[in-house]
Every structure is written in C-alpha cells, then in structure tokens.
PDB file of C-alpha atoms in Angstrom:
ATOM      1  CA  UNK A 168      15.720  15.382 -20.757  1.00 66.00           C
ATOM      2  CA  UNK A 169      12.479  14.281 -18.558  1.00 69.00           C
ATOM      3  CA  UNK A 170      11.256  11.840 -21.779  1.00 74.00           C
ATOM      4  CA  UNK A 171      14.394  10.550 -22.201  1.00 79.00           C
ATOM      5  CA  UNK A 172      14.217   9.731 -18.192  1.00 78.00           C
ATOM      6  CA  UNK A 173      10.922   8.379 -18.358  1.00 75.00           C
ATOM      7  CA  UNK A 174      11.386   6.142 -21.593  1.00 82.00           C
ATOM      8  CA  UNK A 175      14.679   4.611 -19.654  1.00 85.00           C
ATOM      9  CA  UNK A 176      13.536   4.110 -16.328  1.00 82.00           C
ATOM     10  CA  UNK A 177      10.428   2.611 -17.756  1.00 81.00           C
ATOM     11  CA  UNK A 178      11.911   0.188 -19.763  1.00 83.00           C
ATOM     12  CA  UNK A 179      14.085  -0.379 -16.725  1.00 84.00           C
ATOM     13  CA  UNK A 180      11.540  -1.384 -14.595  1.00 82.00           C
ATOM     14  CA  UNK A 181       9.585  -3.565 -16.893  1.00 80.00           C
ATOM     15  CA  UNK A 182      12.923  -5.633 -17.543  1.00 82.00           C
ATOM     16  CA  UNK A 183      13.329  -5.569 -14.088  1.00 81.00           C
ATOM     17  CA  UNK A 184       9.504  -6.702 -13.051  1.00 75.00           C
ATOM     18  CA  UNK A 185      10.148  -9.722 -15.650  1.00 74.00           C
ATOM     19  CA  UNK A 186      13.571 -10.815 -14.285  1.00 77.00           C
ATOM     20  CA  UNK A 187      11.630 -10.886 -10.781  1.00 75.00           C
ATOM     21  CA  UNK A 188       8.750 -13.386 -11.784  1.00 69.00           C
ATOM     22  CA  UNK A 189      10.994 -15.622 -13.519  1.00 71.00           C
ATOM     23  CA  UNK A 190      10.416 -17.370 -16.914  1.00 66.00           C
ATOM     24  CA  UNK A 191       7.295 -17.419 -18.587  1.00 62.00           C
ATOM     25  CA  UNK A 192       4.763 -19.867 -17.878  1.00 60.00           C
ATOM     26  CA  UNK A 193       1.154 -20.888 -18.734  1.00 51.00           C
ATOM     27  CA  UNK A 194      -0.282 -17.897 -16.800  1.00 56.00           C
ATOM     28  CA  UNK A 195       1.989 -15.308 -18.700  1.00 57.00           C
ATOM     29  CA  UNK A 196      -1.117 -14.118 -21.371  1.00 59.00           C
ATOM     30  CA  UNK A 197      -2.972 -13.782 -17.928  1.00 62.00           C
ATOM     31  CA  UNK A 198      -0.717 -11.844 -16.280  1.00 67.00           C
ATOM     32  CA  UNK A 199       0.620  -9.636 -18.779  1.00 76.00           C
ATOM     33  CA  UNK A 200      -2.129  -6.634 -17.881  1.00 76.00           C
ATOM     34  CA  UNK A 201      -1.125  -6.504 -14.461  1.00 80.00           C
ATOM     35  CA  UNK A 202       2.706  -6.514 -14.997  1.00 78.00           C
ATOM     36  CA  UNK A 203       2.464  -3.907 -17.486  1.00 81.00           C
ATOM     37  CA  UNK A 204       0.552  -1.548 -14.800  1.00 82.00           C
ATOM     38  CA  UNK A 205       2.777  -2.533 -12.005  1.00 80.00           C
ATOM     39  CA  UNK A 206       5.755  -1.830 -14.220  1.00 82.00           C
ATOM     40  CA  UNK A 207       4.175   1.727 -15.356  1.00 82.00           C
ATOM     41  CA  UNK A 208       3.807   2.459 -11.954  1.00 83.00           C
ATOM     42  CA  UNK A 209       7.570   1.221 -10.697  1.00 82.00           C
ATOM     43  CA  UNK A 210       8.894   3.412 -13.788  1.00 83.00           C
ATOM     44  CA  UNK A 211       7.004   6.381 -12.730  1.00 82.00           C
ATOM     45  CA  UNK A 212       8.111   6.685  -9.263  1.00 82.00           C
ATOM     46  CA  UNK A 213      11.558   5.643 -10.377  1.00 82.00           C
ATOM     47  CA  UNK A 214      11.032   8.539 -12.619  1.00 82.00           C
ATOM     48  CA  UNK A 215      10.196  11.143 -10.190  1.00 82.00           C
ATOM     49  CA  UNK A 216      12.787   9.732  -7.606  1.00 83.00           C
ATOM     50  CA  UNK A 217      15.559  10.525 -10.490  1.00 84.00           C
ATOM     51  CA  UNK A 218      13.963  14.178 -11.155  1.00 82.00           C
ATOM     52  CA  UNK A 219      14.205  14.787  -7.384  1.00 83.00           C
ATOM     53  CA  UNK A 220      18.004  13.628  -7.829  1.00 84.00           C
ATOM     54  CA  UNK A 221      18.388  15.721 -10.628  1.00 82.00           C
ATOM     55  CA  UNK A 222      16.640  18.654  -9.246  1.00 82.00           C
ATOM     56  CA  UNK A 223      19.001  18.822  -6.206  1.00 86.00           C
ATOM     57  CA  UNK A 224      21.978  18.632  -8.042  1.00 84.00           C
ATOM     58  CA  UNK A 225      21.051  21.468 -10.145  1.00 82.00           C
ATOM     59  CA  UNK A 226      20.753  19.810 -13.543  1.00 79.00           C
ATOM     60  CA  UNK A 227      16.851  20.707 -13.743  1.00 75.00           C
ATOM     61  CA  UNK A 228      15.026  23.856 -12.650  1.00 76.00           C
ATOM     62  CA  UNK A 229      12.262  22.254 -11.656  1.00 73.00           C
ATOM     63  CA  UNK A 230      10.575  19.233 -11.134  1.00 70.00           C
ATOM     64  CA  UNK A 231       7.114  18.907 -14.028  1.00 75.00           C
ATOM     65  CA  UNK A 232       4.069  18.678 -12.189  1.00 78.00           C
ATOM     66  CA  UNK A 233       2.808  16.106 -14.771  1.00 77.00           C
ATOM     67  CA  UNK A 234       4.836  13.595 -13.500  1.00 76.00           C
ATOM     68  CA  UNK A 235       4.347  13.802 -10.173  1.00 78.00           C
ATOM     69  CA  UNK A 236       0.938  13.425 -10.689  1.00 82.00           C
ATOM     70  CA  UNK A 237       1.033  10.565 -12.877  1.00 81.00           C
ATOM     71  CA  UNK A 238       3.772   8.887 -10.231  1.00 79.00           C
ATOM     72  CA  UNK A 239       0.502   9.554  -7.593  1.00 83.00           C
ATOM     73  CA  UNK A 240      -1.932   8.398  -9.501  1.00 85.00           C
ATOM     74  CA  UNK A 241      -0.144   5.172 -10.825  1.00 83.00           C
ATOM     75  CA  UNK A 242       0.606   4.349  -6.909  1.00 82.00           C
ATOM     76  CA  UNK A 243      -3.097   4.960  -5.745  1.00 85.00           C
ATOM     77  CA  UNK A 244      -4.932   3.653  -8.450  1.00 86.00           C
ATOM     78  CA  UNK A 245      -3.309   1.537 -11.080  1.00 85.00           C
ATOM     79  CA  UNK A 246      -1.533  -0.562  -8.942  1.00 85.00           C
ATOM     80  CA  UNK A 247      -4.382  -1.379  -6.844  1.00 88.00           C
ATOM     81  CA  UNK A 248      -6.239  -1.859 -10.204  1.00 88.00           C
ATOM     82  CA  UNK A 249      -3.827  -3.990 -11.461  1.00 86.00           C
ATOM     83  CA  UNK A 250      -3.736  -6.225  -8.136  1.00 87.00           C
ATOM     84  CA  UNK A 251      -7.547  -6.289  -8.317  1.00 86.00           C
ATOM     85  CA  UNK A 252      -7.428  -6.928 -11.678  1.00 85.00           C
ATOM     86  CA  UNK A 253      -4.920 -10.295 -11.426  1.00 82.00           C
ATOM     87  CA  UNK A 254      -7.507 -11.617  -8.977  1.00 83.00           C
ATOM     88  CA  UNK A 255     -10.493 -11.082 -10.806  1.00 82.00           C
ATOM     89  CA  UNK A 256     -12.430 -13.872 -12.218  1.00 78.00           C
ATOM     90  CA  UNK A 257     -14.791 -11.726 -14.404  1.00 70.00           C
ATOM     91  CA  UNK A 258     -18.623 -11.469 -13.551  1.00 72.00           C
ATOM     92  CA  UNK A 259     -19.851  -9.450 -16.652  1.00 60.00           C
ATOM     93  CA  UNK A 260     -21.251 -12.711 -18.122  1.00 59.00           C
ATOM     94  CA  UNK A 261     -24.564 -11.729 -17.163  1.00 61.00           C
ATOM     95  CA  UNK A 262     -24.436  -8.701 -19.224  1.00 62.00           C
ATOM     96  CA  UNK A 263     -22.841 -10.134 -22.610  1.00 63.00           C
ATOM     97  CA  UNK A 264     -18.954  -9.788 -21.708  1.00 63.00           C
ATOM     98  CA  UNK A 265     -16.361 -11.861 -21.582  1.00 69.00           C
ATOM     99  CA  UNK A 266     -12.576 -12.242 -20.980  1.00 75.00           C
ATOM    100  CA  UNK A 267     -10.673  -8.857 -20.517  1.00 77.00           C
ATOM    101  CA  UNK A 268     -13.792  -6.586 -20.019  1.00 79.00           C
ATOM    102  CA  UNK A 269     -15.460  -8.747 -17.337  1.00 81.00           C
ATOM    103  CA  UNK A 270     -12.209  -8.921 -15.508  1.00 83.00           C
ATOM    104  CA  UNK A 271     -11.636  -4.947 -15.954  1.00 84.00           C
ATOM    105  CA  UNK A 272     -15.449  -4.010 -14.822  1.00 83.00           C
ATOM    106  CA  UNK A 273     -14.830  -6.589 -11.634  1.00 84.00           C
ATOM    107  CA  UNK A 274     -11.583  -4.766 -10.996  1.00 86.00           C
ATOM    108  CA  UNK A 275     -13.037  -1.449 -11.323  1.00 88.00           C
ATOM    109  CA  UNK A 276     -16.225  -1.986  -9.245  1.00 87.00           C
ATOM    110  CA  UNK A 277     -14.187  -3.370  -6.140  1.00 89.00           C
ATOM    111  CA  UNK A 278     -11.800  -0.614  -6.450  1.00 90.00           C
ATOM    112  CA  UNK A 279     -14.830   2.145  -6.513  1.00 91.00           C
ATOM    113  CA  UNK A 280     -16.388   0.260  -3.296  1.00 91.00           C
ATOM    114  CA  UNK A 281     -13.080   0.300  -1.567  1.00 89.00           C
ATOM    115  CA  UNK A 282     -12.373   4.225  -2.331  1.00 88.00           C
ATOM    116  CA  UNK A 283     -15.902   4.653  -0.879  1.00 89.00           C
ATOM    117  CA  UNK A 284     -14.585   3.211   2.359  1.00 83.00           C
TER     118      UNK A 284
END
C-alpha cells in the first residue's frame, strides 16, 4: 500500500509540476533536473500527508519512518539544491568539469555555505 501510494503521489506531482510550468520551451532540457527534484519533494510530501490521513482513518497501523525521513530530507535539502542548481552557471571549468557536473558542484558548494550560516 505504501509503495503504491508513493508511486501514485510521485506521478501526480510530476504531472502537476509539468502542467503548472506550461508548454515545453527551449530551456526545458536545462530545467529538467530541478523540475524532477521539486516533483520528488512534492510527491513525498503528498505521500506523507496521505499516510497521515490513512493513519487517522485506521487503515494503516503506523507511519513508515522512511517516508517521514525522506519527506524531511527532500523538503530541506533537495528542494533548495534544485533551486540553487537551476540558478547555477557552472564554475567548475577551472578543474575540467562542465555542464551538469559543474552546476551540481556550484549548487552543492553554495548549499554547504548556507548550511554553515
């Protein structure tokens, strides 16, 4: 039941995110990674809320700890990383990285600096 709920909420979140962004454009390939990360965070949050409703309704005995932990991590790590990845220009060219790797390195560095604050 939990896996089915996770799959359904993930698919719903991805469809909702794609529809809310409108039709595909030239920047679609550049934005595909942040969109998938945000849909993952949204899907896990929806799944946690649905599991809580099922728990209150008496359909499940206990909330799986993994769903709560994954929801927390995606809300506080993956979503900010997705935003920073989208805004990154890629500064890894100095050590030979380019494209996705340089943007991911820049986003991870900025996220680490924000975590220190």
